[in-house]
């Protein structure tokens, strides 16, 4: 049969790989959007004084830092946590609330969010290549009528690729500096950063920052 001949020639490998990448992207999307991003729970208050994970580590040069109580959910906030009014919870190592996944990006799902963006970027680049390879430009109205949907698909893929690429690059930069989007955008409003002797007291060098985040 034709399918068997295509399989023997290895022509089915690329479409199968593409479908698997798309499936992986969809699964990562649901995983990141549905999982707990690192909500601070009331029963954890007894442990608030202990160094429990990255959120509670107080760097040198910051002096005495007192944990404050959230004015919304009334739990003691670990350092780098912030209350999200959309999620109605305080989130550990809060980065941002992402409307794309309808969830916060925080301590627990941030690495998976980076993995999702990476896989999504590969899917978009591959899809853009497929769409571009199907275009054979001709200066005629008839050609445009037959290829209008392919052209629109290609331009949409280009736009989404630029957005995802910028998101991924900006997040990798912030991770390499061991800072979050919230801390980067609101540095002057955060007390433990505003009164710190260092501009970024959490920065431990690119290699160690990346290692601690991903490993």
PDB file of C-alpha atoms in Angstrom:
ATOM      1  CA  UNK A   1       0.000   0.000   0.000  1.00  0.00           C
ATOM      2  CA  UNK A   2       0.970   3.674  -0.305  1.00  0.00           C
ATOM      3  CA  UNK A   3       1.297   4.085   3.475  1.00  0.00           C
ATOM      4  CA  UNK A   4       3.659   1.108   3.718  1.00  0.00           C
ATOM      5  CA  UNK A   5       5.818   2.478   0.880  1.00  0.00           C
ATOM      6  CA  UNK A   6       5.941   5.921   2.509  1.00  0.00           C
ATOM      7  CA  UNK A   7       6.887   4.311   5.821  1.00  0.00           C
ATOM      8  CA  UNK A   8       9.717   2.368   4.178  1.00  0.00           C
ATOM      9  CA  UNK A   9      11.022   5.560   2.589  1.00  0.00           C
ATOM     10  CA  UNK A  10      10.853   7.353   5.965  1.00  0.00           C
ATOM     11  CA  UNK A  11       8.329   9.906   4.702  1.00  0.00           C
ATOM     12  CA  UNK A  12       6.005   9.396   7.680  1.00  0.00           C
ATOM     13  CA  UNK A  13       8.641  10.240  10.285  1.00  0.00           C
ATOM     14  CA  UNK A  14       8.386  14.022   9.957  1.00  0.00           C
ATOM     15  CA  UNK A  15       4.565  14.311  10.124  1.00  0.00           C
ATOM     16  CA  UNK A  16       4.467  11.875  13.063  1.00  0.00           C
ATOM     17  CA  UNK A  17       7.167  13.889  14.862  1.00  0.00           C
ATOM     18  CA  UNK A  18       5.212  17.091  14.237  1.00  0.00           C
ATOM     19  CA  UNK A  19       1.994  15.572  15.603  1.00  0.00           C
ATOM     20  CA  UNK A  20       3.851  14.321  18.702  1.00  0.00           C
ATOM     21  CA  UNK A  21       5.293  17.811  19.278  1.00  0.00           C
ATOM     22  CA  UNK A  22       1.842  19.366  18.997  1.00  0.00           C
ATOM     23  CA  UNK A  23       0.463  16.766  21.428  1.00  0.00           C
ATOM     24  CA  UNK A  24       3.331  17.463  23.845  1.00  0.00           C
ATOM     25  CA  UNK A  25       2.605  21.192  23.594  1.00  0.00           C
ATOM     26  CA  UNK A  26      -1.093  20.652  24.366  1.00  0.00           C
ATOM     27  CA  UNK A  27      -0.314  18.397  27.353  1.00  0.00           C
ATOM     28  CA  UNK A  28       2.185  20.935  28.736  1.00  0.00           C
ATOM     29  CA  UNK A  29      -0.384  23.693  28.307  1.00  0.00           C
ATOM     30  CA  UNK A  30      -2.999  21.847  30.383  1.00  0.00           C
ATOM     31  CA  UNK A  31      -0.390  20.807  32.960  1.00  0.00           C
ATOM     32  CA  UNK A  32       0.845  24.391  33.480  1.00  0.00           C
ATOM     33  CA  UNK A  33      -2.637  25.901  33.461  1.00  0.00           C
ATOM     34  CA  UNK A  34      -4.237  23.398  35.848  1.00  0.00           C
ATOM     35  CA  UNK A  35      -1.456  22.793  38.385  1.00  0.00           C
ATOM     36  CA  UNK A  36      -0.873  24.629  41.652  1.00  0.00           C
ATOM     37  CA  UNK A  37       1.680  27.380  40.864  1.00  0.00           C
ATOM     38  CA  UNK A  38       2.797  27.513  44.496  1.00  0.00           C
ATOM     39  CA  UNK A  39      -0.127  28.828  46.512  1.00  0.00           C
ATOM     40  CA  UNK A  40       0.690  29.793  50.113  1.00  0.00           C
ATOM     41  CA  UNK A  41      -1.688  27.810  52.300  1.00  0.00           C
ATOM     42  CA  UNK A  42      -2.842  28.873  55.803  1.00  0.00           C
ATOM     43  CA  UNK A  43      -1.635  25.604  57.362  1.00  0.00           C
ATOM     44  CA  UNK A  44       1.922  26.495  56.281  1.00  0.00           C
ATOM     45  CA  UNK A  45       2.112  29.446  58.681  1.00  0.00           C
ATOM     46  CA  UNK A  46       3.696  27.257  61.347  1.00  0.00           C
ATOM     47  CA  UNK A  47       6.596  26.686  58.974  1.00  0.00           C
ATOM     48  CA  UNK A  48       6.869  30.309  57.867  1.00  0.00           C
ATOM     49  CA  UNK A  49       9.917  30.955  60.019  1.00  0.00           C
ATOM     50  CA  UNK A  50      11.863  28.021  58.602  1.00  0.00           C
ATOM     51  CA  UNK A  51      14.010  28.168  55.478  1.00  0.00           C
ATOM     52  CA  UNK A  52      11.744  26.090  53.278  1.00  0.00           C
ATOM     53  CA  UNK A  53      12.762  26.237  49.608  1.00  0.00           C
ATOM     54  CA  UNK A  54      13.949  29.165  47.589  1.00  0.00           C
ATOM     55  CA  UNK A  55      11.135  31.504  48.600  1.00  0.00           C
ATOM     56  CA  UNK A  56      12.236  31.698  52.228  1.00  0.00           C
ATOM     57  CA  UNK A  57      15.983  32.091  51.751  1.00  0.00           C
ATOM     58  CA  UNK A  58      17.074  35.558  52.924  1.00  0.00           C
ATOM     59  CA  UNK A  59      20.207  36.661  51.048  1.00  0.00           C
ATOM     60  CA  UNK A  60      23.110  38.441  52.694  1.00  0.00           C
ATOM     61  CA  UNK A  61      23.077  42.222  52.767  1.00  0.00           C
ATOM     62  CA  UNK A  62      19.334  42.511  53.304  1.00  0.00           C
ATOM     63  CA  UNK A  63      19.321  42.844  57.073  1.00  0.00           C
ATOM     64  CA  UNK A  64      16.311  41.676  59.084  1.00  0.00           C
ATOM     65  CA  UNK A  65      13.356  40.962  56.872  1.00  0.00           C
ATOM     66  CA  UNK A  66      10.008  40.488  58.602  1.00  0.00           C
ATOM     67  CA  UNK A  67       7.346  38.371  56.949  1.00  0.00           C
ATOM     68  CA  UNK A  68       4.189  40.418  56.469  1.00  0.00           C
ATOM     69  CA  UNK A  69       0.613  39.239  56.568  1.00  0.00           C
ATOM     70  CA  UNK A  70      -1.361  39.475  53.333  1.00  0.00           C
ATOM     71  CA  UNK A  71      -4.171  42.011  53.478  1.00  0.00           C
ATOM     72  CA  UNK A  72      -6.409  39.855  51.278  1.00  0.00           C
ATOM     73  CA  UNK A  73      -6.094  36.210  52.328  1.00  0.00           C
ATOM     74  CA  UNK A  74      -4.489  36.961  55.751  1.00  0.00           C
ATOM     75  CA  UNK A  75      -1.649  34.429  55.465  1.00  0.00           C
ATOM     76  CA  UNK A  76       1.975  35.231  56.240  1.00  0.00           C
ATOM     77  CA  UNK A  77       3.720  35.847  52.957  1.00  0.00           C
ATOM     78  CA  UNK A  78       7.135  34.234  52.426  1.00  0.00           C
ATOM     79  CA  UNK A  79       9.706  36.444  50.736  1.00  0.00           C
ATOM     80  CA  UNK A  80       9.098  36.860  46.971  1.00  0.00           C
ATOM     81  CA  UNK A  81       5.451  35.842  47.335  1.00  0.00           C
ATOM     82  CA  UNK A  82       2.614  38.065  46.132  1.00  0.00           C
ATOM     83  CA  UNK A  83      -1.159  37.973  46.258  1.00  0.00           C
ATOM     84  CA  UNK A  84      -2.918  37.467  42.923  1.00  0.00           C
ATOM     85  CA  UNK A  85      -6.385  38.990  42.970  1.00  0.00           C
ATOM     86  CA  UNK A  86      -7.454  36.920  39.948  1.00  0.00           C
ATOM     87  CA  UNK A  87      -6.476  33.600  41.573  1.00  0.00           C
ATOM     88  CA  UNK A  88      -7.461  34.796  45.085  1.00  0.00           C
ATOM     89  CA  UNK A  89      -4.252  33.325  46.554  1.00  0.00           C
ATOM     90  CA  UNK A  90      -0.737  34.342  47.517  1.00  0.00           C
ATOM     91  CA  UNK A  91       1.779  32.662  45.190  1.00  0.00           C
ATOM     92  CA  UNK A  92       5.341  31.680  46.120  1.00  0.00           C
ATOM     93  CA  UNK A  93       8.043  33.252  43.943  1.00  0.00           C
ATOM     94  CA  UNK A  94       5.306  35.025  42.014  1.00  0.00           C
ATOM     95  CA  UNK A  95       6.261  35.873  38.434  1.00  0.00           C
ATOM     96  CA  UNK A  96       3.029  36.994  36.760  1.00  0.00           C
ATOM     97  CA  UNK A  97      -0.562  36.015  36.091  1.00  0.00           C
ATOM     98  CA  UNK A  98      -0.663  34.709  32.530  1.00  0.00           C
ATOM     99  CA  UNK A  99      -3.973  35.234  30.666  1.00  0.00           C
ATOM    100  CA  UNK A 100      -2.713  32.765  28.050  1.00  0.00           C
ATOM    101  CA  UNK A 101      -2.936  29.864  30.520  1.00  0.00           C
ATOM    102  CA  UNK A 102      -5.461  31.484  32.907  1.00  0.00           C
ATOM    103  CA  UNK A 103      -3.181  30.759  35.849  1.00  0.00           C
ATOM    104  CA  UNK A 104      -0.338  32.314  37.802  1.00  0.00           C
ATOM    105  CA  UNK A 105       3.257  31.487  36.955  1.00  0.00           C
ATOM    106  CA  UNK A 106       5.022  30.824  40.230  1.00  0.00           C
ATOM    107  CA  UNK A 107       7.532  28.672  42.060  1.00  0.00           C
ATOM    108  CA  UNK A 108       6.090  25.276  41.087  1.00  0.00           C
ATOM    109  CA  UNK A 109       5.029  25.716  37.451  1.00  0.00           C
ATOM    110  CA  UNK A 110       7.577  28.276  36.185  1.00  0.00           C
ATOM    111  CA  UNK A 111      10.048  25.617  34.850  1.00  0.00           C
ATOM    112  CA  UNK A 112       7.190  23.823  33.069  1.00  0.00           C
ATOM    113  CA  UNK A 113       6.040  27.167  31.652  1.00  0.00           C
ATOM    114  CA  UNK A 114       9.505  27.597  30.100  1.00  0.00           C
ATOM    115  CA  UNK A 115       9.317  24.047  28.708  1.00  0.00           C
ATOM    116  CA  UNK A 116       5.874  24.835  27.246  1.00  0.00           C
ATOM    117  CA  UNK A 117       7.145  28.011  25.559  1.00  0.00           C
ATOM    118  CA  UNK A 118      10.142  26.124  24.131  1.00  0.00           C
ATOM    119  CA  UNK A 119       8.036  23.323  22.646  1.00  0.00           C
ATOM    120  CA  UNK A 120       5.485  25.845  21.365  1.00  0.00           C
ATOM    121  CA  UNK A 121       8.254  27.803  19.641  1.00  0.00           C
ATOM    122  CA  UNK A 122       9.522  24.662  17.880  1.00  0.00           C
ATOM    123  CA  UNK A 123       5.963  23.809  16.744  1.00  0.00           C
ATOM    124  CA  UNK A 124       5.418  27.341  15.393  1.00  0.00           C
ATOM    125  CA  UNK A 125       8.751  27.433  13.557  1.00  0.00           C
ATOM    126  CA  UNK A 126       8.050  24.029  12.030  1.00  0.00           C
ATOM    127  CA  UNK A 127       4.499  25.043  11.093  1.00  0.00           C
ATOM    128  CA  UNK A 128       5.807  28.266   9.566  1.00  0.00           C
ATOM    129  CA  UNK A 129       8.303  26.292   7.483  1.00  0.00           C
ATOM    130  CA  UNK A 130       5.520  23.974   6.243  1.00  0.00           C
ATOM    131  CA  UNK A 131       3.278  26.935   5.345  1.00  0.00           C
ATOM    132  CA  UNK A 132       6.125  28.760   3.566  1.00  0.00           C
ATOM    133  CA  UNK A 133       7.116  25.655   1.581  1.00  0.00           C
ATOM    134  CA  UNK A 134       3.549  25.418   0.268  1.00  0.00           C
ATOM    135  CA  UNK A 135       3.598  28.932  -1.176  1.00  0.00           C
ATOM    136  CA  UNK A 136       4.569  29.445  -4.824  1.00  0.00           C
ATOM    137  CA  UNK A 137       4.184  33.141  -5.511  1.00  0.00           C
ATOM    138  CA  UNK A 138       2.548  34.340  -8.716  1.00  0.00           C
ATOM    139  CA  UNK A 139       1.339  37.814  -9.566  1.00  0.00           C
ATOM    140  CA  UNK A 140      -2.266  36.976 -10.371  1.00  0.00           C
ATOM    141  CA  UNK A 141      -5.657  37.436  -8.699  1.00  0.00           C
ATOM    142  CA  UNK A 142      -6.520  33.790  -9.246  1.00  0.00           C
ATOM    143  CA  UNK A 143      -3.389  32.673  -7.384  1.00  0.00           C
ATOM    144  CA  UNK A 144      -4.267  34.960  -4.440  1.00  0.00           C
ATOM    145  CA  UNK A 145      -7.805  33.564  -4.269  1.00  0.00           C
ATOM    146  CA  UNK A 146      -6.497  29.998  -4.079  1.00  0.00           C
ATOM    147  CA  UNK A 147      -3.785  30.782  -1.498  1.00  0.00           C
ATOM    148  CA  UNK A 148      -5.396  33.421   0.725  1.00  0.00           C
ATOM    149  CA  UNK A 149      -5.954  31.042   3.674  1.00  0.00           C
ATOM    150  CA  UNK A 150      -2.404  29.704   3.445  1.00  0.00           C
ATOM    151  CA  UNK A 151      -1.056  33.279   3.421  1.00  0.00           C
ATOM    152  CA  UNK A 152      -3.189  34.260   6.430  1.00  0.00           C
ATOM    153  CA  UNK A 153      -2.048  31.130   8.281  1.00  0.00           C
ATOM    154  CA  UNK A 154       1.572  31.969   7.559  1.00  0.00           C
ATOM    155  CA  UNK A 155       1.233  35.571   8.825  1.00  0.00           C
ATOM    156  CA  UNK A 156      -0.573  34.388  11.983  1.00  0.00           C
ATOM    157  CA  UNK A 157       2.194  31.853  12.626  1.00  0.00           C
ATOM    158  CA  UNK A 158       4.822  34.594  12.187  1.00  0.00           C
ATOM    159  CA  UNK A 159       3.039  36.863  14.699  1.00  0.00           C
ATOM    160  CA  UNK A 160       2.663  34.085  17.292  1.00  0.00           C
ATOM    161  CA  UNK A 161       6.286  33.014  16.746  1.00  0.00           C
ATOM    162  CA  UNK A 162       7.540  36.538  17.483  1.00  0.00           C
ATOM    163  CA  UNK A 163       5.392  36.746  20.637  1.00  0.00           C
ATOM    164  CA  UNK A 164       6.513  33.339  21.957  1.00  0.00           C
ATOM    165  CA  UNK A 165      10.174  34.039  21.093  1.00  0.00           C
ATOM    166  CA  UNK A 166      10.139  37.375  22.939  1.00  0.00           C
ATOM    167  CA  UNK A 167       8.433  35.765  25.942  1.00  0.00           C
ATOM    168  CA  UNK A 168      10.935  32.908  26.067  1.00  0.00           C
ATOM    169  CA  UNK A 169      14.002  35.137  25.684  1.00  0.00           C
ATOM    170  CA  UNK A 170      12.787  37.604  28.337  1.00  0.00           C
ATOM    171  CA  UNK A 171      12.026  34.795  30.816  1.00  0.00           C
ATOM    172  CA  UNK A 172      15.385  33.102  30.248  1.00  0.00           C
ATOM    173  CA  UNK A 173      17.116  36.438  30.838  1.00  0.00           C
ATOM    174  CA  UNK A 174      15.240  37.018  34.107  1.00  0.00           C
ATOM    175  CA  UNK A 175      15.919  33.426  35.227  1.00  0.00           C
ATOM    176  CA  UNK A 176      19.636  33.873  34.532  1.00  0.00           C
ATOM    177  CA  UNK A 177      19.536  36.917  36.843  1.00  0.00           C
ATOM    178  CA  UNK A 178      17.401  35.078  39.453  1.00  0.00           C
ATOM    179  CA  UNK A 179      14.642  37.651  39.372  1.00  0.00           C
ATOM    180  CA  UNK A 180      10.972  37.518  38.426  1.00  0.00           C
ATOM    181  CA  UNK A 181       8.834  39.589  36.089  1.00  0.00           C
ATOM    182  CA  UNK A 182       7.077  41.143  39.079  1.00  0.00           C
ATOM    183  CA  UNK A 183      10.375  42.019  40.801  1.00  0.00           C
ATOM    184  CA  UNK A 184      11.824  43.402  37.550  1.00  0.00           C
ATOM    185  CA  UNK A 185       8.781  45.589  36.777  1.00  0.00           C
ATOM    186  CA  UNK A 186       8.047  46.700  40.377  1.00  0.00           C
ATOM    187  CA  UNK A 187      11.527  46.915  41.904  1.00  0.00           C
ATOM    188  CA  UNK A 188      10.841  50.357  43.447  1.00  0.00           C
ATOM    189  CA  UNK A 189       7.618  49.155  45.115  1.00  0.00           C
ATOM    190  CA  UNK A 190       8.975  45.995  46.803  1.00  0.00           C
ATOM    191  CA  UNK A 191      10.276  46.746  50.299  1.00  0.00           C
ATOM    192  CA  UNK A 192      12.890  43.969  50.521  1.00  0.00           C
ATOM    193  CA  UNK A 193      14.409  45.115  47.202  1.00  0.00           C
ATOM    194  CA  UNK A 194      14.042  48.845  47.767  1.00  0.00           C
ATOM    195  CA  UNK A 195      15.940  48.711  51.073  1.00  0.00           C
ATOM    196  CA  UNK A 196      18.520  46.166  49.961  1.00  0.00           C
ATOM    197  CA  UNK A 197      22.206  47.065  49.740  1.00  0.00           C
ATOM    198  CA  UNK A 198      22.385  45.162  46.431  1.00  0.00           C
ATOM    199  CA  UNK A 199      20.359  45.869  43.303  1.00  0.00           C
ATOM    200  CA  UNK A 200      19.502  42.159  43.032  1.00  0.00           C
ATOM    201  CA  UNK A 201      20.282  40.324  46.295  1.00  0.00           C
ATOM    202  CA  UNK A 202      19.137  36.954  44.876  1.00  0.00           C
ATOM    203  CA  UNK A 203      21.631  36.876  41.990  1.00  0.00           C
ATOM    204  CA  UNK A 204      24.227  34.121  42.500  1.00  0.00           C
ATOM    205  CA  UNK A 205      25.724  34.087  39.012  1.00  0.00           C
ATOM    206  CA  UNK A 206      24.236  32.835  35.744  1.00  0.00           C
ATOM    207  CA  UNK A 207      25.271  29.175  36.103  1.00  0.00           C
ATOM    208  CA  UNK A 208      24.046  28.771  39.683  1.00  0.00           C
ATOM    209  CA  UNK A 209      20.850  30.713  38.948  1.00  0.00           C
ATOM    210  CA  UNK A 210      19.994  28.434  36.024  1.00  0.00           C
ATOM    211  CA  UNK A 211      20.974  25.317  37.976  1.00  0.00           C
ATOM    212  CA  UNK A 212      18.778  26.207  40.963  1.00  0.00           C
ATOM    213  CA  UNK A 213      15.831  27.078  38.744  1.00  0.00           C
ATOM    214  CA  UNK A 214      15.823  24.032  36.469  1.00  0.00           C
ATOM    215  CA  UNK A 215      17.359  21.447  38.803  1.00  0.00           C
TER     216      UNK A 215
END
